[in-house]
Amino acid sequence: MQVVAVDIGGTHARFAIAEVEDGRVVSLGEAVTLKTAEHGSFQLAWEEFGRMRGGDLPKAAAIAVAGPVGGEIIKFTNNPWIIRPALIPEKLGADLNVVVNDFAAVAHAVAQADCEHFVHLSGPDEHIPATGVISVVGPGTGLGVAQLWRDGTGYRVQPTEGGHIDYAPLDTIEDAILAGLRKRHRRVSVERVVAGPGIVDIYEALALMEGRPFTPRSDRELWELGTSGEDSLAAAAVDRFCLSLGSVAGDLALAHGANGVVMAGGLGLRIKDTLVRSGFADRFQAKGRFEALMAAIPVKLITHPQPGLFGAAAAFAQMHTA
């Protein structure tokens, strides 16, 4: 059957037509991206997508949203739209539907994507195990964390708030980063350090250690300067980010009892080559008595071009066609 897959963030809403069967995604059509600021509601954006396709839309919807789900009203942090799940059949004509958190959708994508959509980061160069627990970790604007459990025949996704566990420094440089963050936050979570905006605080902490003046820059500027090597201080901040991300991913794998880890999120994809060359793998494995265990865990990066749309369709398939 056909389903409209939707991935809604703060700035953009992406739409595509997916085909699903027997609990899995068979195909995903070309994505159409609309700016949320240019449409007064989700329903109006949905209708615009229908007009662009030149025909009636399928009466089924798979919707991934950047925020918590499960309540009567879904609100967005950087987007004025409001979604009332109970009204989806009436407003959209989608009698069959599912609404999932955007990172839960990514975990569904990990469960169903083909091997070609993964690249190796560290550990054994083999595909993620077909059974057991997979930790899915996604640095982006925030830090998404989910668990994927598979038994060889089926799977379950558990969204978590793992991005909000306490940040644990491992050396004096990270002590300095934590000290700087504590001046503004009573409690410092890992998301403050290993999400995209965290590069700014890392950069400032390193500048203070070096006694160097620095010009405040946006996180986007620092990522560009650091990954290109154009600015040595920004490059050091990127290296430190990768170290800390390795530590956090390893901690989450230990906490989840994972036998595989998949990194996701737009930032992870953009810095893929940097991650491979960095100390990410060493920090992931540096867990004292458990180093041998950590070294045996394959760590992959999902490279699917539309994991949110694909994952939303996979969640629908699992719920309505399995």
PDB file of C-alpha atoms in Angstrom:
ATOM      1  CA  MET A   1       0.000   0.000   0.000  1.00  0.00           C
ATOM      2  CA  GLN A   2       1.009   3.614  -0.460  1.00  0.00           C
ATOM      3  CA  VAL A   3       1.521   6.029   2.421  1.00  0.00           C
ATOM      4  CA  VAL A   4       2.468   9.705   2.651  1.00  0.00           C
ATOM      5  CA  ALA A   5       5.681   9.892   4.674  1.00  0.00           C
ATOM      6  CA  VAL A   6       6.337  13.221   6.394  1.00  0.00           C
ATOM      7  CA  ASP A   7       9.332  14.458   8.389  1.00  0.00           C
ATOM      8  CA  ILE A   8       8.617  17.749  10.176  1.00  0.00           C
ATOM      9  CA  GLY A   9      11.355  19.846  11.749  1.00  0.00           C
ATOM     10  CA  GLY A  10      11.576  23.442  12.853  1.00  0.00           C
ATOM     11  CA  THR A  11      12.455  24.923   9.466  1.00  0.00           C
ATOM     12  CA  HIS A  12      11.415  22.320   6.893  1.00  0.00           C
ATOM     13  CA  ALA A  13       8.757  19.685   6.331  1.00  0.00           C
ATOM     14  CA  ARG A  14       9.695  16.883   3.942  1.00  0.00           C
ATOM     15  CA  PHE A  15       7.124  14.776   2.110  1.00  0.00           C
ATOM     16  CA  ALA A  16       7.390  11.636  -0.012  1.00  0.00           C
ATOM     17  CA  ILE A  17       5.219   8.756  -1.149  1.00  0.00           C
ATOM     18  CA  ALA A  18       6.322   5.388   0.214  1.00  0.00           C
ATOM     19  CA  GLU A  19       5.200   1.895  -0.635  1.00  0.00           C
ATOM     20  CA  VAL A  20       4.988  -0.548   2.276  1.00  0.00           C
ATOM     21  CA  GLU A  21       4.181  -4.236   2.525  1.00  0.00           C
ATOM     22  CA  ASP A  22       4.486  -7.004   5.118  1.00  0.00           C
ATOM     23  CA  GLY A  23       5.896  -4.705   7.774  1.00  0.00           C
ATOM     24  CA  ARG A  24       8.640  -3.194   5.630  1.00  0.00           C
ATOM     25  CA  VAL A  25       9.281  -0.270   3.294  1.00  0.00           C
ATOM     26  CA  VAL A  26       9.353  -1.416  -0.334  1.00  0.00           C
ATOM     27  CA  SER A  27      10.241   1.955  -1.867  1.00  0.00           C
ATOM     28  CA  LEU A  28      10.492   5.645  -1.043  1.00  0.00           C
ATOM     29  CA  GLY A  29       9.753   8.251  -3.699  1.00  0.00           C
ATOM     30  CA  GLU A  30      11.591  11.501  -4.262  1.00  0.00           C
ATOM     31  CA  ALA A  31      11.378  13.883  -1.326  1.00  0.00           C
ATOM     32  CA  VAL A  32       9.700  17.283  -1.578  1.00  0.00           C
ATOM     33  CA  THR A  33      10.869  19.902   0.920  1.00  0.00           C
ATOM     34  CA  LEU A  34       8.601  22.748   2.018  1.00  0.00           C
ATOM     35  CA  LYS A  35       9.501  25.611   4.345  1.00  0.00           C
ATOM     36  CA  THR A  36       7.323  25.602   7.446  1.00  0.00           C
ATOM     37  CA  ALA A  37       7.389  29.416   7.574  1.00  0.00           C
ATOM     38  CA  GLU A  38       5.646  29.563   4.190  1.00  0.00           C
ATOM     39  CA  HIS A  39       2.607  27.541   5.270  1.00  0.00           C
ATOM     40  CA  GLY A  40       0.074  28.437   7.940  1.00  0.00           C
ATOM     41  CA  SER A  41      -0.477  24.896   9.162  1.00  0.00           C
ATOM     42  CA  PHE A  42       0.510  21.302   8.604  1.00  0.00           C
ATOM     43  CA  GLN A  43      -2.777  20.688   6.780  1.00  0.00           C
ATOM     44  CA  LEU A  44      -2.030  23.519   4.331  1.00  0.00           C
ATOM     45  CA  ALA A  45       1.454  22.129   3.659  1.00  0.00           C
ATOM     46  CA  TRP A  46      -0.064  18.668   3.150  1.00  0.00           C
ATOM     47  CA  GLU A  47      -2.508  20.127   0.622  1.00  0.00           C
ATOM     48  CA  GLU A  48       0.323  21.937  -1.158  1.00  0.00           C
ATOM     49  CA  PHE A  49       2.199  18.648  -1.497  1.00  0.00           C
ATOM     50  CA  GLY A  50      -0.965  17.145  -2.998  1.00  0.00           C
ATOM     51  CA  ARG A  51      -1.204  19.986  -5.515  1.00  0.00           C
ATOM     52  CA  MET A  52       2.454  19.547  -6.450  1.00  0.00           C
ATOM     53  CA  ARG A  53       1.797  15.861  -7.133  1.00  0.00           C
ATOM     54  CA  GLY A  54      -1.240  16.718  -9.220  1.00  0.00           C
ATOM     55  CA  GLY A  55      -3.596  14.186  -7.688  1.00  0.00           C
ATOM     56  CA  ASP A  56      -5.203  12.767  -4.591  1.00  0.00           C
ATOM     57  CA  LEU A  57      -2.883  11.649  -1.835  1.00  0.00           C
ATOM     58  CA  PRO A  58      -3.010   8.173  -0.298  1.00  0.00           C
ATOM     59  CA  LYS A  59      -5.329   7.899   2.687  1.00  0.00           C
ATOM     60  CA  ALA A  60      -2.485   6.899   4.972  1.00  0.00           C
ATOM     61  CA  ALA A  61       0.113   9.038   6.778  1.00  0.00           C
ATOM     62  CA  ALA A  62       3.416   8.286   8.467  1.00  0.00           C
ATOM     63  CA  ILE A  63       4.535  11.397  10.335  1.00  0.00           C
ATOM     64  CA  ALA A  64       7.822  11.992  12.137  1.00  0.00           C
ATOM     65  CA  VAL A  65       7.930  15.118  14.313  1.00  0.00           C
ATOM     66  CA  ALA A  66      10.804  16.938  16.017  1.00  0.00           C
ATOM     67  CA  GLY A  67       9.436  16.743  19.532  1.00  0.00           C
ATOM     68  CA  PRO A  68       7.628  14.545  22.037  1.00  0.00           C
ATOM     69  CA  VAL A  69       4.582  12.612  20.883  1.00  0.00           C
ATOM     70  CA  GLY A  70       1.774  10.855  22.712  1.00  0.00           C
ATOM     71  CA  GLY A  71      -0.271  13.830  23.930  1.00  0.00           C
ATOM     72  CA  GLU A  72      -3.477  15.288  22.558  1.00  0.00           C
ATOM     73  CA  ILE A  73      -1.578  18.209  21.009  1.00  0.00           C
ATOM     74  CA  ILE A  74       1.872  18.176  19.384  1.00  0.00           C
ATOM     75  CA  LYS A  75       3.748  21.479  19.441  1.00  0.00           C
ATOM     76  CA  PHE A  76       7.114  22.323  17.916  1.00  0.00           C
ATOM     77  CA  THR A  77       9.963  24.303  19.450  1.00  0.00           C
ATOM     78  CA  ASN A  78      10.916  26.325  16.352  1.00  0.00           C
ATOM     79  CA  ASN A  79       7.752  25.946  14.337  1.00  0.00           C
ATOM     80  CA  PRO A  80       4.285  27.464  15.024  1.00  0.00           C
ATOM     81  CA  TRP A  81       2.387  24.466  13.679  1.00  0.00           C
ATOM     82  CA  ILE A  82       0.163  22.408  15.973  1.00  0.00           C
ATOM     83  CA  ILE A  83      -0.872  18.827  15.258  1.00  0.00           C
ATOM     84  CA  ARG A  84      -3.819  17.117  16.935  1.00  0.00           C
ATOM     85  CA  PRO A  85      -3.326  13.400  16.163  1.00  0.00           C
ATOM     86  CA  ALA A  86      -7.000  12.589  16.790  1.00  0.00           C
ATOM     87  CA  LEU A  87      -7.986  14.955  13.945  1.00  0.00           C
ATOM     88  CA  ILE A  88      -5.584  13.554  11.328  1.00  0.00           C
ATOM     89  CA  PRO A  89      -8.288  11.386   9.650  1.00  0.00           C
ATOM     90  CA  GLU A  90     -10.639  14.372   9.434  1.00  0.00           C
ATOM     91  CA  LYS A  91      -8.103  17.039   8.411  1.00  0.00           C
ATOM     92  CA  LEU A  92      -5.879  14.994   6.106  1.00  0.00           C
ATOM     93  CA  GLY A  93      -8.170  12.171   5.051  1.00  0.00           C
ATOM     94  CA  ALA A  94      -5.595   9.713   6.386  1.00  0.00           C
ATOM     95  CA  ASP A  95      -7.688   7.085   8.166  1.00  0.00           C
ATOM     96  CA  LEU A  96      -4.561   5.000   8.824  1.00  0.00           C
ATOM     97  CA  ASN A  97      -1.722   6.953  10.397  1.00  0.00           C
ATOM     98  CA  VAL A  98       1.167   6.859  12.812  1.00  0.00           C
ATOM     99  CA  VAL A  99       2.984   9.738  14.519  1.00  0.00           C
ATOM    100  CA  VAL A 100       6.464   9.118  15.886  1.00  0.00           C
ATOM    101  CA  ASN A 101       9.283  11.167  17.343  1.00  0.00           C
ATOM    102  CA  ASP A 102      11.786  12.071  14.641  1.00  0.00           C
ATOM    103  CA  PHE A 103      14.630  10.168  16.260  1.00  0.00           C
ATOM    104  CA  ALA A 104      12.469   7.124  16.826  1.00  0.00           C
ATOM    105  CA  ALA A 105      11.903   7.301  13.067  1.00  0.00           C
ATOM    106  CA  VAL A 106      15.676   7.253  12.565  1.00  0.00           C
ATOM    107  CA  ALA A 107      15.880   4.084  14.668  1.00  0.00           C
ATOM    108  CA  HIS A 108      13.187   2.516  12.471  1.00  0.00           C
ATOM    109  CA  ALA A 109      15.312   3.494   9.467  1.00  0.00           C
ATOM    110  CA  VAL A 110      18.320   1.765  11.025  1.00  0.00           C
ATOM    111  CA  ALA A 111      16.199  -1.364  11.475  1.00  0.00           C
ATOM    112  CA  GLN A 112      15.089  -1.520   7.851  1.00  0.00           C
ATOM    113  CA  ALA A 113      17.799   0.159   5.747  1.00  0.00           C
ATOM    114  CA  ASP A 114      19.943  -2.041   3.500  1.00  0.00           C
ATOM    115  CA  CYS A 115      23.633  -2.609   4.235  1.00  0.00           C
ATOM    116  CA  GLU A 116      24.594  -0.179   1.460  1.00  0.00           C
ATOM    117  CA  HIS A 117      23.282   2.686   3.610  1.00  0.00           C
ATOM    118  CA  PHE A 118      25.882   2.188   6.357  1.00  0.00           C
ATOM    119  CA  VAL A 119      29.584   3.041   6.494  1.00  0.00           C
ATOM    120  CA  HIS A 120      32.105   1.747   9.006  1.00  0.00           C
ATOM    121  CA  LEU A 121      33.390   3.999  11.807  1.00  0.00           C
ATOM    122  CA  SER A 122      35.097   1.716  14.339  1.00  0.00           C
ATOM    123  CA  GLY A 123      35.223  -1.767  15.819  1.00  0.00           C
ATOM    124  CA  PRO A 124      34.884  -4.902  13.676  1.00  0.00           C
ATOM    125  CA  ASP A 125      34.246  -4.062  10.022  1.00  0.00           C
ATOM    126  CA  GLU A 126      31.036  -6.053   9.819  1.00  0.00           C
ATOM    127  CA  HIS A 127      27.351  -5.188   9.635  1.00  0.00           C
ATOM    128  CA  ILE A 128      25.449  -4.458  12.822  1.00  0.00           C
ATOM    129  CA  PRO A 129      24.154  -7.654  14.463  1.00  0.00           C
ATOM    130  CA  ALA A 130      20.780  -9.065  13.422  1.00  0.00           C
ATOM    131  CA  THR A 131      19.895  -9.756  17.067  1.00  0.00           C
ATOM    132  CA  GLY A 132      20.404  -7.854  20.294  1.00  0.00           C
ATOM    133  CA  VAL A 133      20.378  -4.162  21.153  1.00  0.00           C
ATOM    134  CA  ILE A 134      21.599  -1.391  18.865  1.00  0.00           C
ATOM    135  CA  SER A 135      22.249   2.047  20.360  1.00  0.00           C
ATOM    136  CA  VAL A 136      21.296   4.786  17.885  1.00  0.00           C
ATOM    137  CA  VAL A 137      23.007   8.112  18.614  1.00  0.00           C
ATOM    138  CA  GLY A 138      22.495  11.281  16.602  1.00  0.00           C
ATOM    139  CA  PRO A 139      24.353  14.558  17.122  1.00  0.00           C
ATOM    140  CA  GLY A 140      22.492  17.418  15.488  1.00  0.00           C
ATOM    141  CA  THR A 141      20.878  20.527  16.953  1.00  0.00           C
ATOM    142  CA  GLY A 142      20.442  18.297  20.014  1.00  0.00           C
ATOM    143  CA  LEU A 143      21.592  14.781  20.783  1.00  0.00           C
ATOM    144  CA  GLY A 144      19.083  12.109  19.800  1.00  0.00           C
ATOM    145  CA  VAL A 145      19.310   8.685  21.452  1.00  0.00           C
ATOM    146  CA  ALA A 146      17.198   5.578  20.886  1.00  0.00           C
ATOM    147  CA  GLN A 147      17.427   1.833  21.430  1.00  0.00           C
ATOM    148  CA  LEU A 148      16.697  -0.693  18.726  1.00  0.00           C
ATOM    149  CA  TRP A 149      16.041  -4.274  19.869  1.00  0.00           C
ATOM    150  CA  ARG A 150      15.999  -7.138  17.352  1.00  0.00           C
ATOM    151  CA  ASP A 151      15.371 -10.855  17.822  1.00  0.00           C
ATOM    152  CA  GLY A 152      16.143 -12.029  14.302  1.00  0.00           C
ATOM    153  CA  THR A 153      12.548 -11.941  13.099  1.00  0.00           C
ATOM    154  CA  GLY A 154      11.176  -8.604  14.341  1.00  0.00           C
ATOM    155  CA  TYR A 155      12.252  -5.460  16.142  1.00  0.00           C
ATOM    156  CA  ARG A 156      11.144  -2.804  18.608  1.00  0.00           C
ATOM    157  CA  VAL A 157      12.209   0.820  18.948  1.00  0.00           C
ATOM    158  CA  GLN A 158      12.509   2.566  22.314  1.00  0.00           C
ATOM    159  CA  PRO A 159      12.931   6.370  22.173  1.00  0.00           C
ATOM    160  CA  THR A 160      14.958   7.746  25.100  1.00  0.00           C
ATOM    161  CA  GLU A 161      16.168  11.035  26.538  1.00  0.00           C
ATOM    162  CA  GLY A 162      19.754   9.783  26.660  1.00  0.00           C
ATOM    163  CA  GLY A 163      21.025  13.112  25.353  1.00  0.00           C
ATOM    164  CA  HIS A 164      20.300  14.575  28.777  1.00  0.00           C
ATOM    165  CA  ILE A 165      22.490  12.351  30.942  1.00  0.00           C
ATOM    166  CA  ASP A 166      25.294  14.095  32.839  1.00  0.00           C
ATOM    167  CA  TYR A 167      28.469  15.037  30.985  1.00  0.00           C
ATOM    168  CA  ALA A 168      31.546  13.287  32.426  1.00  0.00           C
ATOM    169  CA  PRO A 169      34.951  14.837  31.571  1.00  0.00           C
ATOM    170  CA  LEU A 170      37.909  12.493  31.168  1.00  0.00           C
ATOM    171  CA  ASP A 171      40.854  14.897  31.280  1.00  0.00           C
ATOM    172  CA  THR A 172      41.843  18.430  32.282  1.00  0.00           C
ATOM    173  CA  ILE A 173      40.784  19.906  28.944  1.00  0.00           C
ATOM    174  CA  GLU A 174      37.295  18.537  29.372  1.00  0.00           C
ATOM    175  CA  ASP A 175      37.360  19.728  33.001  1.00  0.00           C
ATOM    176  CA  ALA A 176      37.857  23.236  31.590  1.00  0.00           C
ATOM    177  CA  ILE A 177      35.002  22.796  29.112  1.00  0.00           C
ATOM    178  CA  LEU A 178      32.714  21.664  31.922  1.00  0.00           C
ATOM    179  CA  ALA A 179      33.790  24.580  34.142  1.00  0.00           C
ATOM    180  CA  GLY A 180      32.888  27.041  31.402  1.00  0.00           C
ATOM    181  CA  LEU A 181      29.476  25.478  30.880  1.00  0.00           C
ATOM    182  CA  ARG A 182      28.748  25.414  34.605  1.00  0.00           C
ATOM    183  CA  LYS A 183      28.939  29.199  34.668  1.00  0.00           C
ATOM    184  CA  ARG A 184      25.708  29.233  32.665  1.00  0.00           C
ATOM    185  CA  HIS A 185      24.015  25.931  33.498  1.00  0.00           C
ATOM    186  CA  ARG A 186      23.396  24.420  36.919  1.00  0.00           C
ATOM    187  CA  ARG A 187      23.530  20.977  35.357  1.00  0.00           C
ATOM    188  CA  VAL A 188      25.524  20.126  32.223  1.00  0.00           C
ATOM    189  CA  SER A 189      24.187  17.318  30.042  1.00  0.00           C
ATOM    190  CA  VAL A 190      26.078  15.559  27.262  1.00  0.00           C
ATOM    191  CA  GLU A 191      23.907  17.426  24.754  1.00  0.00           C
ATOM    192  CA  ARG A 192      25.612  20.670  25.793  1.00  0.00           C
ATOM    193  CA  VAL A 193      28.927  19.290  24.515  1.00  0.00           C
ATOM    194  CA  VAL A 194      28.301  16.720  21.775  1.00  0.00           C
ATOM    195  CA  ALA A 195      25.479  18.341  19.821  1.00  0.00           C
ATOM    196  CA  GLY A 196      26.241  20.770  17.002  1.00  0.00           C
ATOM    197  CA  PRO A 197      26.059  24.004  19.036  1.00  0.00           C
ATOM    198  CA  GLY A 198      28.477  22.529  21.609  1.00  0.00           C
ATOM    199  CA  ILE A 199      31.402  23.354  19.324  1.00  0.00           C
ATOM    200  CA  VAL A 200      31.060  27.008  20.389  1.00  0.00           C
ATOM    201  CA  ASP A 201      31.646  26.249  24.091  1.00  0.00           C
ATOM    202  CA  ILE A 202      34.513  23.881  23.293  1.00  0.00           C
ATOM    203  CA  TYR A 203      36.128  26.557  21.110  1.00  0.00           C
ATOM    204  CA  GLU A 204      35.814  29.223  23.805  1.00  0.00           C
ATOM    205  CA  ALA A 205      37.223  26.915  26.493  1.00  0.00           C
ATOM    206  CA  LEU A 206      40.268  26.116  24.338  1.00  0.00           C
ATOM    207  CA  ALA A 207      40.809  29.807  23.563  1.00  0.00           C
ATOM    208  CA  LEU A 208      40.831  30.630  27.280  1.00  0.00           C
ATOM    209  CA  MET A 209      43.317  27.828  27.961  1.00  0.00           C
ATOM    210  CA  GLU A 210      45.594  29.170  25.235  1.00  0.00           C
ATOM    211  CA  GLY A 211      45.213  32.754  26.397  1.00  0.00           C
ATOM    212  CA  ARG A 212      44.189  33.679  22.888  1.00  0.00           C
ATOM    213  CA  PRO A 213      41.624  36.331  22.006  1.00  0.00           C
ATOM    214  CA  PHE A 214      38.717  34.996  20.028  1.00  0.00           C
ATOM    215  CA  THR A 215      35.869  36.440  18.048  1.00  0.00           C
ATOM    216  CA  PRO A 216      32.477  34.922  18.883  1.00  0.00           C
ATOM    217  CA  ARG A 217      31.372  32.809  15.932  1.00  0.00           C
ATOM    218  CA  SER A 218      28.331  30.706  15.131  1.00  0.00           C
ATOM    219  CA  ASP A 219      28.507  26.945  15.393  1.00  0.00           C
ATOM    220  CA  ARG A 220      28.112  26.692  11.605  1.00  0.00           C
ATOM    221  CA  GLU A 221      31.152  28.930  11.053  1.00  0.00           C
ATOM    222  CA  LEU A 222      33.241  26.948  13.523  1.00  0.00           C
ATOM    223  CA  TRP A 223      32.363  23.615  11.927  1.00  0.00           C
ATOM    224  CA  GLU A 224      33.400  24.954   8.524  1.00  0.00           C
ATOM    225  CA  LEU A 225      36.646  26.456   9.838  1.00  0.00           C
ATOM    226  CA  GLY A 226      37.460  23.393  11.922  1.00  0.00           C
ATOM    227  CA  THR A 227      36.782  20.660   9.380  1.00  0.00           C
ATOM    228  CA  SER A 228      38.640  22.560   6.645  1.00  0.00           C
ATOM    229  CA  GLY A 229      41.652  23.163   8.927  1.00  0.00           C
ATOM    230  CA  GLU A 230      41.514  26.863   8.114  1.00  0.00           C
ATOM    231  CA  ASP A 231      41.547  27.801  11.814  1.00  0.00           C
ATOM    232  CA  SER A 232      43.779  25.700  14.091  1.00  0.00           C
ATOM    233  CA  LEU A 233      41.780  26.519  17.216  1.00  0.00           C
ATOM    234  CA  ALA A 234      38.524  25.524  15.527  1.00  0.00           C
ATOM    235  CA  ALA A 235      40.222  22.345  14.270  1.00  0.00           C
ATOM    236  CA  ALA A 236      41.258  21.526  17.850  1.00  0.00           C
ATOM    237  CA  ALA A 237      37.664  22.097  18.959  1.00  0.00           C
ATOM    238  CA  VAL A 238      36.415  19.660  16.297  1.00  0.00           C
ATOM    239  CA  ASP A 239      38.947  17.060  17.440  1.00  0.00           C
ATOM    240  CA  ARG A 240      37.822  17.490  21.043  1.00  0.00           C
ATOM    241  CA  PHE A 241      34.177  17.172  19.989  1.00  0.00           C
ATOM    242  CA  CYS A 242      34.954  13.847  18.293  1.00  0.00           C
ATOM    243  CA  LEU A 243      36.744  12.581  21.410  1.00  0.00           C
ATOM    244  CA  SER A 244      33.822  13.502  23.643  1.00  0.00           C
ATOM    245  CA  LEU A 245      31.325  12.007  21.200  1.00  0.00           C
ATOM    246  CA  GLY A 246      33.250   8.732  21.293  1.00  0.00           C
ATOM    247  CA  SER A 247      33.111   8.725  25.091  1.00  0.00           C
ATOM    248  CA  VAL A 248      29.372   9.434  25.165  1.00  0.00           C
ATOM    249  CA  ALA A 249      28.554   6.832  22.504  1.00  0.00           C
ATOM    250  CA  GLY A 250      30.555   4.250  24.462  1.00  0.00           C
ATOM    251  CA  ASP A 251      28.792   5.141  27.702  1.00  0.00           C
ATOM    252  CA  LEU A 252      25.404   4.765  26.040  1.00  0.00           C
ATOM    253  CA  ALA A 253      26.378   1.401  24.560  1.00  0.00           C
ATOM    254  CA  LEU A 254      27.387   0.191  28.011  1.00  0.00           C
ATOM    255  CA  ALA A 255      24.177   1.475  29.588  1.00  0.00           C
ATOM    256  CA  HIS A 256      22.018  -0.127  26.872  1.00  0.00           C
ATOM    257  CA  GLY A 257      23.879  -3.421  26.844  1.00  0.00           C
ATOM    258  CA  ALA A 258      24.365  -2.844  23.114  1.00  0.00           C
ATOM    259  CA  ASN A 259      26.175  -5.144  20.731  1.00  0.00           C
ATOM    260  CA  GLY A 260      26.097  -2.555  17.948  1.00  0.00           C
ATOM    261  CA  VAL A 261      26.035   1.242  17.631  1.00  0.00           C
ATOM    262  CA  VAL A 262      24.786   3.400  14.771  1.00  0.00           C
ATOM    263  CA  MET A 263      25.598   7.093  14.561  1.00  0.00           C
ATOM    264  CA  ALA A 264      22.965   9.183  12.793  1.00  0.00           C
ATOM    265  CA  GLY A 265      21.966  12.810  12.316  1.00  0.00           C
ATOM    266  CA  GLY A 266      22.976  15.435   9.781  1.00  0.00           C
ATOM    267  CA  LEU A 267      26.081  16.493  11.674  1.00  0.00           C
ATOM    268  CA  GLY A 268      27.419  12.958  11.884  1.00  0.00           C
ATOM    269  CA  LEU A 269      27.118  12.617   8.121  1.00  0.00           C
ATOM    270  CA  ARG A 270      28.830  15.949   7.478  1.00  0.00           C
ATOM    271  CA  ILE A 271      31.854  15.103   9.643  1.00  0.00           C
ATOM    272  CA  LYS A 272      32.069  11.410   8.648  1.00  0.00           C
ATOM    273  CA  ASP A 273      35.637  11.621   7.333  1.00  0.00           C
ATOM    274  CA  THR A 274      36.748  13.647  10.346  1.00  0.00           C
ATOM    275  CA  LEU A 275      35.213  11.109  12.737  1.00  0.00           C
ATOM    276  CA  VAL A 276      37.086   8.238  11.090  1.00  0.00           C
ATOM    277  CA  ARG A 277      40.431  10.033  11.408  1.00  0.00           C
ATOM    278  CA  SER A 278      39.798  11.319  14.941  1.00  0.00           C
ATOM    279  CA  GLY A 279      40.175   9.733  18.355  1.00  0.00           C
ATOM    280  CA  PHE A 280      36.484   8.774  18.351  1.00  0.00           C
ATOM    281  CA  ALA A 281      37.216   5.029  18.227  1.00  0.00           C
ATOM    282  CA  ASP A 282      39.829   5.151  21.006  1.00  0.00           C
ATOM    283  CA  ARG A 283      37.496   7.032  23.312  1.00  0.00           C
ATOM    284  CA  PHE A 284      34.584   4.734  22.466  1.00  0.00           C
ATOM    285  CA  GLN A 285      36.648   1.761  23.613  1.00  0.00           C
ATOM    286  CA  ALA A 286      38.345   3.422  26.607  1.00  0.00           C
ATOM    287  CA  LYS A 287      36.137   1.876  29.289  1.00  0.00           C
ATOM    288  CA  GLY A 288      38.716   0.360  31.622  1.00  0.00           C
ATOM    289  CA  ARG A 289      37.984  -3.299  32.352  1.00  0.00           C
ATOM    290  CA  PHE A 290      35.497  -3.362  29.458  1.00  0.00           C
ATOM    291  CA  GLU A 291      37.870  -2.270  26.684  1.00  0.00           C
ATOM    292  CA  ALA A 292      37.859  -5.725  25.062  1.00  0.00           C
ATOM    293  CA  LEU A 293      34.058  -5.762  25.109  1.00  0.00           C
ATOM    294  CA  MET A 294      33.884  -2.287  23.557  1.00  0.00           C
ATOM    295  CA  ALA A 295      36.447  -3.164  20.885  1.00  0.00           C
ATOM    296  CA  ALA A 296      34.146  -5.980  19.713  1.00  0.00           C
ATOM    297  CA  ILE A 297      31.199  -3.639  19.043  1.00  0.00           C
ATOM    298  CA  PRO A 298      30.767  -2.517  15.414  1.00  0.00           C
ATOM    299  CA  VAL A 299      30.042   1.199  15.105  1.00  0.00           C
ATOM    300  CA  LYS A 300      28.407   2.380  11.889  1.00  0.00           C
ATOM    301  CA  LEU A 301      27.113   5.619  10.397  1.00  0.00           C
ATOM    302  CA  ILE A 302      23.802   5.547   8.539  1.00  0.00           C
ATOM    303  CA  THR A 303      24.058   7.384   5.217  1.00  0.00           C
ATOM    304  CA  HIS A 304      20.481   7.055   3.946  1.00  0.00           C
ATOM    305  CA  PRO A 305      19.596  10.398   2.304  1.00  0.00           C
ATOM    306  CA  GLN A 306      16.176  10.620   4.021  1.00  0.00           C
ATOM    307  CA  PRO A 307      16.280   8.589   7.248  1.00  0.00           C
ATOM    308  CA  GLY A 308      13.384  10.552   8.775  1.00  0.00           C
ATOM    309  CA  LEU A 309      11.027   9.874   5.860  1.00  0.00           C
ATOM    310  CA  PHE A 310      12.186   6.288   5.421  1.00  0.00           C
ATOM    311  CA  GLY A 311      11.904   5.674   9.162  1.00  0.00           C
ATOM    312  CA  ALA A 312       8.436   7.195   9.412  1.00  0.00           C
ATOM    313  CA  ALA A 313       7.291   4.887   6.616  1.00  0.00           C
ATOM    314  CA  ALA A 314       8.980   1.940   8.376  1.00  0.00           C
ATOM    315  CA  ALA A 315       7.128   2.746  11.622  1.00  0.00           C
ATOM    316  CA  PHE A 316       3.837   2.814   9.691  1.00  0.00           C
ATOM    317  CA  ALA A 317       4.660  -0.455   7.965  1.00  0.00           C
ATOM    318  CA  GLN A 318       5.459  -2.143  11.249  1.00  0.00           C
ATOM    319  CA  MET A 319       2.215  -0.924  12.863  1.00  0.00           C
ATOM    320  CA  HIS A 320      -0.249  -1.371  10.000  1.00  0.00           C
ATOM    321  CA  THR A 321       1.085  -4.005   7.573  1.00  0.00           C
ATOM    322  CA  ALA A 322       3.150  -6.467   9.606  1.00  0.00           C
TER     323      ALA A 322
END
